[in-house]
């Protein structure tokens, strides 16, 4: 545990000291986003464009992550045990890519369809049965959707086979 905490500290300090626009806390055994990290990164939060929290043990993401890192372009939380996203995710004005693969979603995170800038959604390897294809078709920037390895119902599979404005992997 102490090693994991030290690893998080080193990575956060490197982000601040080197003025990076990326925060990588993947493989850190996190069960949530540490509150202390918000305090340390407060002065540089507007510079952070990419956050990677992949391959941890996170069950949820605090709305504070989205309200703090308002300039976020990419979020990678693949390989956790997430079941939902906070509603505030729908207010992200710059988010272009979100990787939610290999989590525990059973319902499509509806607020994603409210993000006008979102180009890429990866939901591979979850337990989702229905996708709101019509809402996704109305997303102006969406280019790619990956829903492979989900137990999609027949109506959703049919809807995804129809032509739409984004590429689909299912």
Coordinates of C-alpha atoms in Angstrom, one line a residue:
X1 CA 0.0 0.0 0.0
X2 CA 2.8 2.4 0.9
X3 CA 4.4 1.8 -2.4
X4 CA 1.2 2.6 -4.3
X5 CA 0.8 5.9 -2.4
X6 CA 4.4 6.8 -3.1
X7 CA 3.9 6.0 -6.7
X8 CA 0.8 8.3 -6.9
X9 CA 2.8 11.1 -5.2
X10 CA 5.7 10.8 -7.6
X11 CA 3.4 10.9 -10.6
X12 CA 1.4 13.9 -9.3
X13 CA 4.6 15.8 -8.4
X14 CA 6.1 15.1 -11.9
X15 CA 2.9 16.5 -13.5
X16 CA 3.1 19.7 -11.4
X17 CA 6.9 20.2 -11.6
X18 CA 7.2 19.5 -15.3
X19 CA 4.1 21.4 -16.3
X20 CA 2.7 18.4 -18.0
X21 CA -0.8 18.4 -19.5
X22 CA -1.2 14.7 -18.7
X23 CA -1.9 13.0 -15.4
X24 CA -1.3 9.2 -15.5
X25 CA -2.4 7.3 -12.4
X26 CA -2.9 4.0 -14.1
X27 CA -2.0 0.8 -12.2
X28 CA -1.9 2.5 -8.8
X29 CA -4.4 0.3 -6.9
X30 CA -6.7 3.3 -6.5
X31 CA -10.3 2.7 -5.3
X32 CA -11.1 6.4 -5.9
X33 CA -9.4 9.6 -7.0
X34 CA -7.4 10.8 -4.0
X35 CA -8.7 14.0 -2.4
X36 CA -5.2 15.2 -1.8
X37 CA -4.4 15.1 -5.5
X38 CA -7.1 17.7 -6.1
X39 CA -5.3 20.1 -3.6
X40 CA -1.9 19.5 -5.1
X41 CA -3.1 20.0 -8.7
X42 CA -5.4 22.9 -8.0
X43 CA -2.9 25.5 -9.4
X44 CA -2.4 23.5 -12.6
X45 CA -5.9 22.0 -13.1
X46 CA -6.7 24.2 -16.1
X47 CA -3.6 22.8 -17.8
X48 CA -4.6 19.1 -17.5
X49 CA -5.9 17.8 -20.8
X50 CA -5.5 14.0 -20.4
X51 CA -6.2 11.9 -17.3
X52 CA -5.5 8.2 -17.2
X53 CA -6.8 6.1 -14.3
X54 CA -6.8 2.8 -16.1
X55 CA -6.3 -0.6 -14.4
X56 CA -7.2 0.5 -10.9
X57 CA -10.0 -0.7 -8.6
X58 CA -12.2 2.3 -8.8
X59 CA -15.9 1.8 -8.2
X60 CA -16.9 5.4 -8.8
X61 CA -15.6 8.7 -10.1
X62 CA -16.3 11.8 -8.0
X63 CA -18.1 14.7 -9.7
X64 CA -15.2 16.7 -8.3
X65 CA -12.9 15.2 -11.0
X66 CA -15.0 16.8 -13.7
X67 CA -15.6 20.1 -11.9
X68 CA -11.9 20.5 -11.2
X69 CA -10.4 19.5 -14.5
X70 CA -12.8 21.5 -16.8
X71 CA -10.3 21.6 -19.7
X72 CA -10.1 17.8 -19.9
X73 CA -9.9 16.4 -23.5
X74 CA -9.3 12.7 -22.8
X75 CA -10.3 10.4 -19.9
X76 CA -9.1 6.8 -19.7
X77 CA -10.7 4.7 -16.9
X78 CA -10.6 1.3 -18.6
X79 CA -10.1 -1.7 -16.4
X80 CA -11.9 -0.6 -13.3
X81 CA -15.2 -1.6 -11.7
X82 CA -17.2 1.5 -12.6
X83 CA -21.0 1.1 -13.0
X84 CA -21.9 4.8 -13.6
X85 CA -20.6 8.3 -14.2
X86 CA -21.7 11.4 -12.3
X87 CA -24.2 13.6 -14.2
X88 CA -21.7 16.5 -14.4
X89 CA -19.9 14.5 -17.1
X90 CA -22.5 15.9 -19.5
X91 CA -21.2 19.4 -18.9
X92 CA -17.7 18.7 -20.1
X93 CA -17.2 21.2 -22.9
X94 CA -13.9 20.0 -24.2
X95 CA -13.9 16.2 -23.7
X96 CA -13.2 14.4 -27.1
X97 CA -12.4 10.9 -25.9
X98 CA -13.6 8.6 -23.1
X99 CA -12.4 5.1 -22.5
X100 CA -14.7 3.1 -20.3
X101 CA -13.7 -0.4 -21.5
X102 CA -13.6 -3.3 -19.2
X103 CA -15.7 -1.9 -16.4
X104 CA -19.0 -3.0 -14.9
X105 CA -21.5 -0.7 -16.8
X106 CA -24.9 -2.4 -17.4
X107 CA -26.5 0.8 -18.6
X108 CA -25.1 3.2 -21.3
X109 CA -24.0 6.4 -19.5
X110 CA -26.7 8.6 -20.9
X111 CA -25.0 11.9 -20.1
X112 CA -22.3 11.1 -22.6
X113 CA -24.8 11.9 -25.4
X114 CA -24.9 15.5 -24.0
X115 CA -21.2 16.2 -24.7
X116 CA -21.1 18.0 -28.0
X117 CA -17.3 17.7 -28.4
X118 CA -17.1 13.9 -27.8
X119 CA -15.6 12.1 -30.8
X120 CA -14.7 8.7 -29.3
X121 CA -16.5 6.4 -26.9
X122 CA -15.0 3.0 -25.9
X123 CA -17.4 0.8 -23.9
X124 CA -15.9 -2.5 -24.9
X125 CA -16.2 -5.3 -22.4
X126 CA -19.1 -4.1 -20.2
X127 CA -22.6 -5.5 -19.6
X128 CA -24.6 -3.1 -21.6
X129 CA -27.7 -4.4 -23.4
X130 CA -29.1 -1.2 -25.0
X131 CA -27.4 1.8 -26.7
X132 CA -29.3 5.0 -27.4
X133 CA -28.4 5.0 -31.1
X134 CA -30.7 7.8 -32.0
X135 CA -29.2 10.1 -29.4
X136 CA -25.7 9.2 -30.5
X137 CA -26.6 10.0 -34.1
X138 CA -27.4 13.5 -33.0
X139 CA -24.0 14.0 -31.4
X140 CA -22.2 16.5 -33.8
X141 CA -18.7 15.3 -33.2
X142 CA -19.0 11.6 -32.6
X143 CA -16.8 9.6 -35.0
X144 CA -16.3 6.2 -33.3
X145 CA -18.1 4.0 -30.8
X146 CA -16.8 0.7 -29.5
X147 CA -19.3 -1.6 -27.9
X148 CA -17.7 -5.0 -28.6
X149 CA -18.1 -7.7 -26.0
X150 CA -21.4 -6.3 -24.6
X151 CA -24.6 -8.4 -24.4
X152 CA -26.4 -6.1 -26.8
X153 CA -30.1 -6.9 -27.4
X154 CA -31.3 -7.6 -30.9
X155 CA -32.9 -4.1 -31.4
X156 CA -29.7 -2.4 -30.5
X157 CA -27.7 -4.7 -32.7
X158 CA -30.0 -3.9 -35.6
X159 CA -29.9 -0.2 -35.0
X160 CA -26.1 -0.2 -34.9
X161 CA -26.1 -2.0 -38.3
X162 CA -28.0 0.8 -39.9
X163 CA -25.9 3.6 -41.5
X164 CA -25.1 6.5 -39.1
X165 CA -22.6 9.3 -38.9
X166 CA -20.1 7.4 -36.7
X167 CA -18.1 4.2 -37.1
X168 CA -19.2 1.4 -34.8
X169 CA -17.3 -1.6 -33.5
X170 CA -19.7 -4.2 -32.1

